[in-house]
Amino acid sequence: MDSWHILMRMRAPKKCSCDPVPPLELPHSLHAFHRDSPSDELNVEGFHTFCGGFWNYFSMGIDAQVSYAFYSERKMNPDKFKNQLVNQVQQCSFAHWTCVVLLA
């Protein structure tokens, strides 16, 4: 899995100082996206600057089914997925049940 840190600049509207719409529901691959403060050195006049990152992963086959089940469950119950070790155990559990179903 790759992890990328990105900087995104969007041209600011000329007639108003409109902020972008309220936070959107981002895919799980995007994380920590926030708008930089106007005084940040990364800002360029006439642009809104955002910093963040994403995880790049590609799955197909059985592991895709496990990944989808894990991320769907995490989206519905975010309180249960706050610890990395617990997340890994949970993902192994999804993998186990997927294999049991396939081998039955």
Short mmCIF file of C-alpha atoms in Angstrom, two decimals:
data_model
loop_
_atom_site.label_atom_id
_atom_site.label_comp_id
_atom_site.label_asym_id
_atom_site.label_seq_id
_atom_site.Cartn_x
_atom_site.Cartn_y
_atom_site.Cartn_z
CA MET A 1 0.00 0.00 0.00
CA ASP A 2 1.31 3.46 -0.89
CA SER A 3 0.72 6.59 1.15
CA TRP A 4 0.83 9.94 -0.61
CA HIS A 5 0.84 13.46 0.84
CA ILE A 6 -0.66 16.00 -1.51
CA LEU A 7 -1.18 19.73 -1.81
CA MET A 8 -4.16 20.91 -3.83
CA ARG A 9 -4.77 24.48 -4.98
CA MET A 10 -8.11 25.66 -6.30
CA ARG A 11 -8.52 29.03 -7.96
CA ALA A 12 -10.49 31.31 -5.62
CA PRO A 13 -13.64 33.02 -6.94
CA LYS A 14 -12.93 36.63 -7.91
CA LYS A 15 -16.18 38.26 -6.73
CA CYS A 16 -16.65 36.70 -3.29
CA SER A 17 -14.62 35.03 -0.60
CA CYS A 18 -16.82 31.94 -0.66
CA ASP A 19 -15.46 28.96 1.18
CA PRO A 20 -16.00 25.56 -0.39
CA VAL A 21 -19.18 23.76 0.58
CA PRO A 22 -19.23 22.05 4.01
CA PRO A 23 -17.04 18.94 4.27
CA LEU A 24 -18.04 16.23 1.86
CA GLU A 25 -18.06 12.55 2.68
CA LEU A 26 -14.68 11.52 1.33
CA PRO A 27 -13.67 8.02 0.26
CA HIS A 28 -11.66 6.10 2.87
CA SER A 29 -8.55 6.43 0.73
CA LEU A 30 -8.48 10.20 1.41
CA HIS A 31 -7.48 11.33 4.86
CA ALA A 32 -6.62 14.43 6.87
CA PHE A 33 -7.82 16.87 4.23
CA HIS A 34 -7.93 20.42 5.55
CA ARG A 35 -7.71 23.93 4.23
CA ASP A 36 -4.49 25.75 5.09
CA SER A 37 -4.77 28.96 7.04
CA PRO A 38 -4.44 32.16 4.98
CA SER A 39 -1.09 32.93 6.68
CA ASP A 40 0.48 29.56 5.76
CA GLU A 41 3.56 29.83 3.54
CA LEU A 42 2.11 27.22 1.14
CA ASN A 43 -0.73 29.57 0.19
CA VAL A 44 -0.61 31.37 -3.13
CA GLU A 45 -2.61 34.53 -3.65
CA GLY A 46 -5.83 33.91 -5.57
CA PHE A 47 -6.00 30.22 -4.62
CA HIS A 48 -7.48 28.12 -1.81
CA THR A 49 -4.86 25.63 -0.61
CA PHE A 50 -5.71 22.22 0.86
CA CYS A 51 -3.32 19.65 2.33
CA GLY A 52 -3.98 15.99 2.89
CA GLY A 53 -3.15 12.60 1.61
CA PHE A 54 -4.48 9.34 0.34
CA TRP A 55 -3.75 5.67 0.55
CA ASN A 56 -3.34 3.96 -2.77
CA TYR A 57 -4.38 0.34 -2.80
CA PHE A 58 -5.64 -2.00 -5.45
CA SER A 59 -7.54 -5.18 -4.70
CA MET A 60 -9.28 -7.76 -6.80
CA GLY A 61 -10.65 -11.18 -6.12
CA ILE A 62 -11.05 -12.53 -2.59
CA ASP A 63 -9.01 -9.79 -0.92
CA ALA A 64 -11.24 -7.17 -2.56
CA GLN A 65 -14.30 -8.76 -0.96
CA VAL A 66 -12.58 -8.72 2.46
CA SER A 67 -11.45 -5.10 2.02
CA TYR A 68 -14.91 -4.01 0.96
CA ALA A 69 -16.54 -5.76 3.92
CA PHE A 70 -14.05 -4.17 6.32
CA TYR A 71 -14.44 -0.64 4.95
CA SER A 72 -18.23 -0.93 4.76
CA GLU A 73 -18.38 -2.02 8.39
CA ARG A 74 -15.95 0.73 9.41
CA LYS A 75 -18.09 3.32 7.65
CA MET A 76 -21.25 2.17 9.44
CA ASN A 77 -19.57 1.79 12.88
CA PRO A 78 -16.57 4.17 13.10
CA ASP A 79 -16.46 3.88 16.92
CA LYS A 80 -15.40 0.23 16.64
CA PHE A 81 -12.40 0.98 14.41
CA LYS A 82 -10.24 3.48 16.29
CA ASN A 83 -7.29 1.21 17.07
CA GLN A 84 -4.92 -0.09 14.39
CA LEU A 85 -4.32 -3.45 16.08
CA VAL A 86 -8.06 -4.00 16.57
CA ASN A 87 -8.59 -3.04 12.90
CA GLN A 88 -6.08 -5.67 11.79
CA VAL A 89 -7.73 -8.33 13.94
CA GLN A 90 -11.13 -7.33 12.57
CA GLN A 91 -9.85 -7.56 8.99
CA CYS A 92 -8.45 -11.04 9.69
CA SER A 93 -11.86 -12.00 11.02
CA PHE A 94 -13.51 -10.87 7.77
CA ALA A 95 -10.88 -12.82 5.80
CA HIS A 96 -11.49 -15.95 7.89
CA TRP A 97 -15.25 -15.91 7.31
CA THR A 98 -14.80 -15.22 3.60
CA CYS A 99 -12.53 -18.28 3.29
CA VAL A 100 -14.94 -20.44 5.33
CA VAL A 101 -17.80 -19.53 2.98
CA LEU A 102 -15.68 -20.23 -0.12
CA LEU A 103 -14.42 -23.58 1.14
CA ALA A 104 -17.82 -24.83 2.32
#
